[in-house]
XYZ file of C-alpha atoms in Angstrom:
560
model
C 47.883 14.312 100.880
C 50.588 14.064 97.921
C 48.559 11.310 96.568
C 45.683 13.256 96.437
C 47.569 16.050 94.646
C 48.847 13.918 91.787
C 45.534 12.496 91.665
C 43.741 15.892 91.515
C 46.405 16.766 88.480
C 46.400 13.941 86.913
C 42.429 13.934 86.673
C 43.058 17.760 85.377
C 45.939 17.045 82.652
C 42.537 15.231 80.995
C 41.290 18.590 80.105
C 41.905 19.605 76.608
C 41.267 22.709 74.604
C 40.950 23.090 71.236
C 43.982 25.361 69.250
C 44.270 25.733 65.000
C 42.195 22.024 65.218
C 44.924 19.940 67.921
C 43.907 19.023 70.793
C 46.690 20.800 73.643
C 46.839 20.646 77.776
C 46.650 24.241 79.221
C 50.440 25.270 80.630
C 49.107 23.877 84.252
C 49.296 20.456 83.540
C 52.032 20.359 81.475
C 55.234 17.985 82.516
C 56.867 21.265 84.527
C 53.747 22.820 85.997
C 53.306 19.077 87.233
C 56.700 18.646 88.792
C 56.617 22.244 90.876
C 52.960 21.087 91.966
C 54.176 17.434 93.225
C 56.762 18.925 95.058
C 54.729 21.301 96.715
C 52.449 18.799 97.809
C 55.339 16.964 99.334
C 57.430 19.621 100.691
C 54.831 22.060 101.744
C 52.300 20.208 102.529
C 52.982 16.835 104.062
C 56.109 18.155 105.511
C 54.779 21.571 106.872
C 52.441 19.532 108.602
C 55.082 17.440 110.123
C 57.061 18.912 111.461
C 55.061 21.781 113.199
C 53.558 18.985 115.249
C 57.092 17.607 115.655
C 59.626 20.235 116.808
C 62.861 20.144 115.982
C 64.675 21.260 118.827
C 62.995 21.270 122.291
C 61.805 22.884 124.282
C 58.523 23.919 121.928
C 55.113 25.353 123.631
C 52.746 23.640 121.797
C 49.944 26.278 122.661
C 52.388 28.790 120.816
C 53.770 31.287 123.795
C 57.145 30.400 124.287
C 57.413 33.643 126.817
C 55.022 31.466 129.072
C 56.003 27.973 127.913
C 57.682 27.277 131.956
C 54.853 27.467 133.830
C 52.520 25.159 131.383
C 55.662 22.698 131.665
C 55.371 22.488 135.102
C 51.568 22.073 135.034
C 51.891 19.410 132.619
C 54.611 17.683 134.639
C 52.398 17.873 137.889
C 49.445 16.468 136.500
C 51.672 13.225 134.797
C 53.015 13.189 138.085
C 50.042 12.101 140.098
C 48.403 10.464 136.841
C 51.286 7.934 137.395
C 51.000 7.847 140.851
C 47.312 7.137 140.529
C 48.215 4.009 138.164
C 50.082 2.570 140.928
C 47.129 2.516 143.584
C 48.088 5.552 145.308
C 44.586 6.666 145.986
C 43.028 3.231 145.547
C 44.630 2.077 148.591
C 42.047 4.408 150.349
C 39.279 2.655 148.412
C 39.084 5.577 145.741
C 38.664 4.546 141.987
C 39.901 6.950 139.194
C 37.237 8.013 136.282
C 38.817 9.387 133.487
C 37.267 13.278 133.271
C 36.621 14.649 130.159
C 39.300 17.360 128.976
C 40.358 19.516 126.452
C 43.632 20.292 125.793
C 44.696 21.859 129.168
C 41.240 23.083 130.131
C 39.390 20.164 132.723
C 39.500 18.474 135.999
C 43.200 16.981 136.337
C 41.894 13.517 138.535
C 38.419 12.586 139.332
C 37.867 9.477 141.793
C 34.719 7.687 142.984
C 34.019 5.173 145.875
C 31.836 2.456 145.155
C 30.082 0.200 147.949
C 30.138 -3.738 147.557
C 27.507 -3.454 144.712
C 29.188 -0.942 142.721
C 26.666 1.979 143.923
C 28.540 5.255 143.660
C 29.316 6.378 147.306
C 31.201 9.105 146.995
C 33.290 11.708 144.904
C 36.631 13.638 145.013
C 37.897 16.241 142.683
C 41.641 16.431 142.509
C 43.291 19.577 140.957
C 47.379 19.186 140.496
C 49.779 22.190 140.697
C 53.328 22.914 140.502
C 55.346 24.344 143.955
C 53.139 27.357 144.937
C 50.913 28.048 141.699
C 47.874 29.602 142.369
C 44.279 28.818 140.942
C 43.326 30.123 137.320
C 40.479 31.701 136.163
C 38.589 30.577 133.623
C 35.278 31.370 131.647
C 33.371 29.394 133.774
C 34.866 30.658 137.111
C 37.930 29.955 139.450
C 39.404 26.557 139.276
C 37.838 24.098 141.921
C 35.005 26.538 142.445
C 32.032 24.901 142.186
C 30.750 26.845 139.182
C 33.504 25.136 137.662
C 33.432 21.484 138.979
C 29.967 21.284 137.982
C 30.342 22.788 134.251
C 33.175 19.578 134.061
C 31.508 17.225 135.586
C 28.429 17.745 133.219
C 30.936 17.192 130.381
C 32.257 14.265 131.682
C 28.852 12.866 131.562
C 28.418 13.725 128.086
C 31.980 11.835 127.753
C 30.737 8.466 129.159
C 26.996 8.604 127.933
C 28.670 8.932 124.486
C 30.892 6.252 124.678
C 27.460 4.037 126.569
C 25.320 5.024 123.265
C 28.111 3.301 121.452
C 28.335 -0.016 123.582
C 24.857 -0.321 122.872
C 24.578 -0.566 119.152
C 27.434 -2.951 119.412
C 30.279 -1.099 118.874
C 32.448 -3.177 121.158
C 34.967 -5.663 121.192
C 37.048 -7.232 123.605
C 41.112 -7.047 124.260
C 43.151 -9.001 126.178
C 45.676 -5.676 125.952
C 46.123 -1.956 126.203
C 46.713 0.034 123.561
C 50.082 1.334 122.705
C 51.502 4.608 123.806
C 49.508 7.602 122.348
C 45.902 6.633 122.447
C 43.691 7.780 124.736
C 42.257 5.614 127.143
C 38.998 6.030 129.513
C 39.067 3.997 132.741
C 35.634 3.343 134.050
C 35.868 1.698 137.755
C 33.332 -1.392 138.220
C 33.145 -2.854 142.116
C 35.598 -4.804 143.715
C 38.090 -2.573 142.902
C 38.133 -3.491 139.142
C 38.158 -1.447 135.866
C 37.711 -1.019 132.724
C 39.904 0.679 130.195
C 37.957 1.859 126.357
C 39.733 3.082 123.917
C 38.923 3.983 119.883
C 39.877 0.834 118.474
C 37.994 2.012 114.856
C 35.851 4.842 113.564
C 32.579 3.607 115.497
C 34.335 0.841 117.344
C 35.054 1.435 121.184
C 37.664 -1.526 122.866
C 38.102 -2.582 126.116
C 40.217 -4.636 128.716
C 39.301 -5.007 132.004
C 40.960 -5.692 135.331
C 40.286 -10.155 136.472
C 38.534 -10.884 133.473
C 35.776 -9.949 130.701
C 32.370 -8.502 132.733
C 30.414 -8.797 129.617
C 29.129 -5.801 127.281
C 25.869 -5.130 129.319
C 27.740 -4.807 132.634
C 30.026 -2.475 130.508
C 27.514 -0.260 129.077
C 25.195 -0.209 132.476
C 28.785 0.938 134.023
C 29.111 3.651 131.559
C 25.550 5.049 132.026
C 25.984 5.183 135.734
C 29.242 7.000 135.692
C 27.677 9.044 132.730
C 24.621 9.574 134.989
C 26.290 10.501 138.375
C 28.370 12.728 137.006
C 25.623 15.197 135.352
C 23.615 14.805 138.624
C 26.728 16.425 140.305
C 27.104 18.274 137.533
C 23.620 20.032 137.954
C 24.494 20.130 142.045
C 21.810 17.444 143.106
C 24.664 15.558 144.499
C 27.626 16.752 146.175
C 31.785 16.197 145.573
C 35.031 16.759 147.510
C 37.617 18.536 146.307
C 41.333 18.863 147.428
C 44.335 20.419 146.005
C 47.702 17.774 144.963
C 50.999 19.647 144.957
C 54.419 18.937 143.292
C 57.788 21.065 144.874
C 61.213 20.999 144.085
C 64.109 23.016 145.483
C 67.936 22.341 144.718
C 68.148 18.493 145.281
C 64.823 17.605 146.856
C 61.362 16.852 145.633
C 57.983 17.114 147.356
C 54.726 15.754 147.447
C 51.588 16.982 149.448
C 47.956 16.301 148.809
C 45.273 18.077 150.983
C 48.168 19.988 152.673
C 49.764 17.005 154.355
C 53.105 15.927 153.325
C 53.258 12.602 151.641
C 57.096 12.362 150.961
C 59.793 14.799 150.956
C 63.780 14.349 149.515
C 66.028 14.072 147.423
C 65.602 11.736 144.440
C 67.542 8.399 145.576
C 65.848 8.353 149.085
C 61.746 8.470 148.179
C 59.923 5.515 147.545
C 60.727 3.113 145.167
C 57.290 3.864 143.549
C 57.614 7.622 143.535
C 60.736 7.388 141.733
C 59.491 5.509 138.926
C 56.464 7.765 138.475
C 58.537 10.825 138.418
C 60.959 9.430 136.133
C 57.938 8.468 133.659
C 56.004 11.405 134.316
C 59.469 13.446 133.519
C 59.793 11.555 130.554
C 56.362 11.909 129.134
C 56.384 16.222 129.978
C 59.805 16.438 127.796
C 58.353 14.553 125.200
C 55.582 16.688 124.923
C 58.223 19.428 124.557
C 59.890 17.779 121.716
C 62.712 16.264 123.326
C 63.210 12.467 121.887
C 65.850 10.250 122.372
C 68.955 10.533 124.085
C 68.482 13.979 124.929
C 65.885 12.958 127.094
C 67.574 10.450 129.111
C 70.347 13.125 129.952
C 67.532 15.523 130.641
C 65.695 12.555 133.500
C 68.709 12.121 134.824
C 69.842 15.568 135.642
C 66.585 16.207 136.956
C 65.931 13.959 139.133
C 69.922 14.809 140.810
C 69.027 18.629 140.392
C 65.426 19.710 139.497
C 66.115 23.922 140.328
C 69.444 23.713 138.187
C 67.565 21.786 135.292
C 64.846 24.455 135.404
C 67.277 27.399 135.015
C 68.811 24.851 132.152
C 65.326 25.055 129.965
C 64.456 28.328 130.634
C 67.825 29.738 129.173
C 68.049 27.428 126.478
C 67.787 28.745 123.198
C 64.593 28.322 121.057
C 65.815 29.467 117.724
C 68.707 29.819 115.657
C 69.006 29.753 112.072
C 69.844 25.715 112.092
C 66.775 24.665 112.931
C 65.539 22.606 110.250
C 69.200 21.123 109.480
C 68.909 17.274 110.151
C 68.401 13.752 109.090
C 64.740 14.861 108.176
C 65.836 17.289 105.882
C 67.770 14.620 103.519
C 64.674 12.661 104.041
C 62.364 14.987 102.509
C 65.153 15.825 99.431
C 64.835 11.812 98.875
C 61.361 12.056 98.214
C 61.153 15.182 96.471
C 64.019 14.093 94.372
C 62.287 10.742 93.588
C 58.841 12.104 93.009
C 60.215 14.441 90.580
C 62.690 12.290 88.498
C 59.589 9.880 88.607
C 57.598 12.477 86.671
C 59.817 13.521 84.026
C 60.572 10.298 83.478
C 57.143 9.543 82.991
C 56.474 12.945 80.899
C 59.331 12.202 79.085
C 57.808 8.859 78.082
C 54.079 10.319 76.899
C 55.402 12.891 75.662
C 58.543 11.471 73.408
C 58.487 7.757 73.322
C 61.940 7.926 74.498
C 63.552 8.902 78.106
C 66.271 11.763 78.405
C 68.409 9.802 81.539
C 70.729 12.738 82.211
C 67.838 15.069 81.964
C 65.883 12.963 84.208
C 68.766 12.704 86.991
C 69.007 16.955 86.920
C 65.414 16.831 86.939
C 65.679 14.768 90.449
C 68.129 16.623 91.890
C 66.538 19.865 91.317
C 63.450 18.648 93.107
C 65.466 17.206 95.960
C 67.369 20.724 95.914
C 64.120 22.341 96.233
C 61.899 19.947 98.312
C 64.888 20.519 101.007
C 64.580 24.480 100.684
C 60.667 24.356 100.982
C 60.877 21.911 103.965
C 63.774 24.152 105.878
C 61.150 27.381 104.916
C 58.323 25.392 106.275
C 60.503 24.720 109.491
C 61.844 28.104 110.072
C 58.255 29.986 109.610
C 56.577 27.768 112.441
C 59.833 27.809 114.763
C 59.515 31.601 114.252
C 56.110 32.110 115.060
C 55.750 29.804 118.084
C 59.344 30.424 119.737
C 60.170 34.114 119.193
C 58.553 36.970 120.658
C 58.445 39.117 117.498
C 57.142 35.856 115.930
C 54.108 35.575 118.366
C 53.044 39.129 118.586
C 52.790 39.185 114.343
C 51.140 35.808 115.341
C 48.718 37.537 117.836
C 47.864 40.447 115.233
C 47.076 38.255 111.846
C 44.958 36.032 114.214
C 47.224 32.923 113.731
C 48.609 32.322 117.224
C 49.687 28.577 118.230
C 50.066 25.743 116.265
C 47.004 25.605 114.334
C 48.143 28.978 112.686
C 51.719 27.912 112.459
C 50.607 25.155 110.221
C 49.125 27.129 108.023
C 51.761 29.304 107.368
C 54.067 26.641 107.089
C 52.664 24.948 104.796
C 52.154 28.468 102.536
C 56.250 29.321 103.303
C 56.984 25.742 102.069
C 55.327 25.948 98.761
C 55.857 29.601 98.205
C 59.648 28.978 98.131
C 58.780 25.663 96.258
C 56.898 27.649 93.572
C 59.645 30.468 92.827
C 62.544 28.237 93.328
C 61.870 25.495 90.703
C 61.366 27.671 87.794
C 63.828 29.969 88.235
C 66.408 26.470 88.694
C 64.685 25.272 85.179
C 65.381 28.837 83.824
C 68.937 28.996 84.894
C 68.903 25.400 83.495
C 67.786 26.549 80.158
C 65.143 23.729 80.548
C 62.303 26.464 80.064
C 62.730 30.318 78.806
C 62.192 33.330 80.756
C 58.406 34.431 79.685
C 57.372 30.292 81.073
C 60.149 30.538 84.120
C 58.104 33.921 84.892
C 54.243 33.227 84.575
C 55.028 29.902 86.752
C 56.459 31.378 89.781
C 53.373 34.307 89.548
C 51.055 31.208 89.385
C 52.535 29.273 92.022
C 52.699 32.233 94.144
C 49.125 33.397 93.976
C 48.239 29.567 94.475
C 50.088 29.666 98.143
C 48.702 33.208 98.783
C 45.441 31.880 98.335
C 45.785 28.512 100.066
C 47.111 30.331 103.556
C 44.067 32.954 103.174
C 41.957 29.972 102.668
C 43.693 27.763 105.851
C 43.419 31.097 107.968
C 39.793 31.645 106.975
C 38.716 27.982 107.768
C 40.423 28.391 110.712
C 39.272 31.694 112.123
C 35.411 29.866 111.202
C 35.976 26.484 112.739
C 37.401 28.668 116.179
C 34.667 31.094 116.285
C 31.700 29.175 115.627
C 32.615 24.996 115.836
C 31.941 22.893 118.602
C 34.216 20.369 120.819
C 33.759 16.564 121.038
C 32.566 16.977 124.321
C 30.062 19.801 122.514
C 31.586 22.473 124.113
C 31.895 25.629 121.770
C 35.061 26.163 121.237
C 35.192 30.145 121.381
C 34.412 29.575 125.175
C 37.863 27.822 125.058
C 40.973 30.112 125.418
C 45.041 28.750 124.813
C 46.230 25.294 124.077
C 42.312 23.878 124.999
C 40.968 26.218 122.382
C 43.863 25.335 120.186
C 43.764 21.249 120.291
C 39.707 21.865 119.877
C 39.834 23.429 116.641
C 42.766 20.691 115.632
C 40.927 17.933 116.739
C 37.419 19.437 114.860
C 39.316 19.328 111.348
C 40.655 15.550 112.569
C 36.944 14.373 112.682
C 36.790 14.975 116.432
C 39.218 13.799 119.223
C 40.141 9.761 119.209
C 37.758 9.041 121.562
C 35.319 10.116 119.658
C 36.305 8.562 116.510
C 38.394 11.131 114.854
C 41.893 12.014 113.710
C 42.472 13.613 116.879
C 45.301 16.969 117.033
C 47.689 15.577 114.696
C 45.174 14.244 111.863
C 43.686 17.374 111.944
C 46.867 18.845 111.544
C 47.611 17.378 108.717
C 44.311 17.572 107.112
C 44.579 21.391 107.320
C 47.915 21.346 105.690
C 46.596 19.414 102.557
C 43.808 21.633 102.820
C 46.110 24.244 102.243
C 47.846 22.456 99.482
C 44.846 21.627 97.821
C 43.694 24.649 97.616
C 46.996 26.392 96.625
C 46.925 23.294 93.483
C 43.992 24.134 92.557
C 44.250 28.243 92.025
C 47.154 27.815 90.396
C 45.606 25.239 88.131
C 42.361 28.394 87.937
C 45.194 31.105 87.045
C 47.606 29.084 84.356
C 43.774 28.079 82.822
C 42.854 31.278 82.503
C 46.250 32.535 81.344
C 46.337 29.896 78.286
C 42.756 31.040 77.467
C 44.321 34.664 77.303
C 46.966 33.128 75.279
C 44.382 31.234 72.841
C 42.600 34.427 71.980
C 45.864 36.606 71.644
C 46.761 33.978 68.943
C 43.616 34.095 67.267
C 43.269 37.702 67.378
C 46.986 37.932 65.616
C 46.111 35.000 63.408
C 43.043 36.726 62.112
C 44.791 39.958 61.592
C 47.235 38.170 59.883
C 44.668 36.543 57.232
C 43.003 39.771 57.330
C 46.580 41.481 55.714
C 46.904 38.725 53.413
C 43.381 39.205 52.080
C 43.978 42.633 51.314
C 47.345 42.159 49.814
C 46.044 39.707 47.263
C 42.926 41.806 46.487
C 45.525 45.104 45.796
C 47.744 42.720 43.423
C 44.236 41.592 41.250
């Protein structure tokens, strides 16, 4: 998104306008108005972005309600927790084979199995829904969790999952791997007999990849696979065929942890004495649920370890820990983002300089840089403050709630508006105090870059509030049936180009894209508002310079 910004000015700095017969760029696109719009772009936009997908300090709710963030921690962990389990046979030593069900953020059926007879015709089907200790069933638009209302509205969009991904297979969007993906992507196993699978995954926009368990199948066993998952699936969906369902659970008390699924105990203890195999799926489904949280690191080791010795005491740990202090925002990162503020903007005058003078002002240059490292760090600790706010404090979500910007979607927004508001004030007022530019200039800049972010977070917000209200899922579910982190990733993923599966940018492209969004827009109303203010300018001139001729006129018709 930077690039784009320099782009976008650099295609506007071509725009001339004529003044006493010279051709002169409006005050937007002149060398400073350039600068303070660069660093925005960098600093507000790329980096507001950033880091409100990337917390700095865990733990961070992504769906924005820190007051609730415990219980959605433990949901998350429970349902990594038998996702691992379920990669290491544990159901497919009873002859069950695990479909991946379509989901949406949080919102979906946690495990979904089938049994297949020796010629891969669907036997059977069993609806697994993982919970934490003694949480109870939710509610949701569509009914109570594992009612059947509810089962069958899931099922029917897990068929619209796999008869997606079969339409693809068939006009040849499909290539073979002898390897997974790497972590992050999101893969789709689709069981074939013989206790075989496949795994797809978006290898490009309109290319689906796939490994398979023994050996390559062949594209048309693929694809017929994929239509009959696709196919049972909606006939369960629309109740002509029927499911099981049964309830996983996940306990821990001071030193021991539990497993039960169906009600019947499958291991009980502390840590060191379950199952070799347990212990390494807890330990990576740990691992995985504090990276979500925005633990990295060493941090997160610690964090395993104590856990697994003393889950209770670790939970009391996270709950009390504090989620925001006024050094959030002071890191590495920070130093990062001055680096490339401070180069971008020495880069420019340099290259002003150069245009403009045939000659290059070093010292000038090197205050130049460190003035936009200077700032780019104060927009990028603004940008991290207003989203830690919003999604970690309670007076932060409430103003959240009202404006209609809860979670992270609306965090980025703002973010990104904080950023290059204190970007836009901050670097003329540094050039004033500087004496690189005079008052009246130091003044009109930091009202034009401050109507430009105004206008860029109304924009964000509006495009936002639209996409929510009337867009529609991947899985072409509208996404104003969708409530909390599922209606949340939805309207993400829908500025992303759709989830990965589908071909998109997924959460965290459409994250970003927002953010430049914002940026863009910000760039170009302050490019609107210094145009028109030169054009004001232009005419005040003429006006004066007419008057002017007007006096002279009559002062050498009184001396004839």
């Amino acid at each position: 998104m930077p690039f784009a910004g320099i782009l976008m000015l650099g295609l506007l700095a071509g725009v001339e306008v004529e003044q006493g017969g010279q051709a002169t760029p409006p005050p937007c696109v002149t060398k400073h108005s350039t600068l303070l719009l660069t660093t925005q772009m960098v600093s507000g936009a790329a980096v507001g972005a950033w880091r409100a997908t990337h917390p700095v300090i865990g733990p961070a709710l992504f769906s924005g309600e820190p007051r609730q963030y415990l219980p959605h921690f433990k949901g998350d962990l429970a349902e990594q927790i038998f996702e691992k389990l379920v990669l290491r046979g544990w159901f497919e030593e009873t002859g069950w084979q695990a479909v991946t069900p379509a989901r949406i953020g949080r919102s979906g059926i946690d495990l979904l199995f089938v049994k297949l007879g020796p010629n891969g015709e669907i036997l059977d089907t069993l609806v697994v829904e993982s919970k934490f200790g003694t949480s109870q069933l939710g509610r949701t638009a569509v009914g109570p969790q594992m009612s059947e209302d509810w089962v069958r509205s899931h099922m029917r969009t897990t068929s619209t999952l796999y008869r997606k991904l079969a339409q693809e297979v068939s006009t040849g969007g499909l290539v073979w791997s002898d390897r997974l993906p790497g972590a992050g992507t999101e893969v789709i196993q689709l069981p074939l007999e013989k206790g075989r699978n496949v795994y797809l995954w978006q290898d490009h926009p309109g290319r689906v990849a796939y490994s398979v368990d023994g050996g390559d199948p062949g594209v048309d066993q693929v694809r017929r696979a994929l239509y009959k998952i696709g196919d049972h699936c909606s006939a369960v969906g629309e109740g002509r065929l029927r499911y099981r369902g049964t309830i996983a659970r996940y306990s821990v008390d001071q030193v021991a942890h539990k497993i039960t699924i169906g009600g019947r105990v499958v291991c009980e203890g502390p840590f060191d004495e379950l199952p070799l195999g347990i212990q390494r799926s807890l330990r990576q489904a740990i691992t995985g649920s504090l990276r979500k949280l925005g633990y990295s690191g060493h941090a997160v080791s610690l964090l395993v370890d104590e856990y697994c010795r003393q889950p209770a005491e670790t939970w009391r740990w996270i709950v009390n820990q504090e989620r925001w202090n006024a050094r959030v925002g002071l890191g590495s990162h920070l130093l990062a983002t001055g680096a490339v503020t401070g180069v971008a903007t020495g880069g420019m005058e340099m290259l002003a300089e150069f245009f403009t003078e045939r000659t290059v002002d070093i010292k000038r240059v090197g205050s130049m840089a460190l003035m936009g490292a200077g700032v780019g760090m104060a927009a990028d600790y603004t940008a991290t403050q207003a989203v830690t706010l919003l999604t970690r404090t309670e007076i932060g979500q409430q103003l959240a709630q009202a404006s209609g910007l809860a979670g992270i979607g609306g965090s980025v927004v703002v973010s990104a508006g904080a950023g290059m508001l204190v970007a836009g004030i901050a670097f003329p007022c540094v050039e004033y105090a500087l004496g690189y530019i005079d008052q009246r200039t130091a003044y009109r800049l930091a009202v034009i870059n401050t109507g430009g972010a105004v206008v860029g977070v109304a924009t964000g917000a509006a495009a936002w509030w639209a996409v929510s209200t009337f867009g529609t899922a991947s899985t072409g579910t509208a996404i104003a049936s969708l409530s909390g982190a599922a209606a949340t990733n939805a309207t993400l993923a829908w500025f992303g180009g759709g989830s990965i599966a589908a071909g998109g940018l997924g959460v965290t492209g459409g994250a970003v894209v927002l953010t430049g969004g914002v940026a863009l827009v910000a760039v170009a109303t302050s490019v609107a508002i210094a145009t028109w203010w030169h054009y004001a300018d232009l005419a005040e001139k003429r006006q004066l310079l007419a008057a002017r001729i007007e006096l002279v006129k009559k002062t050498l018709e009184t001396q004839h």
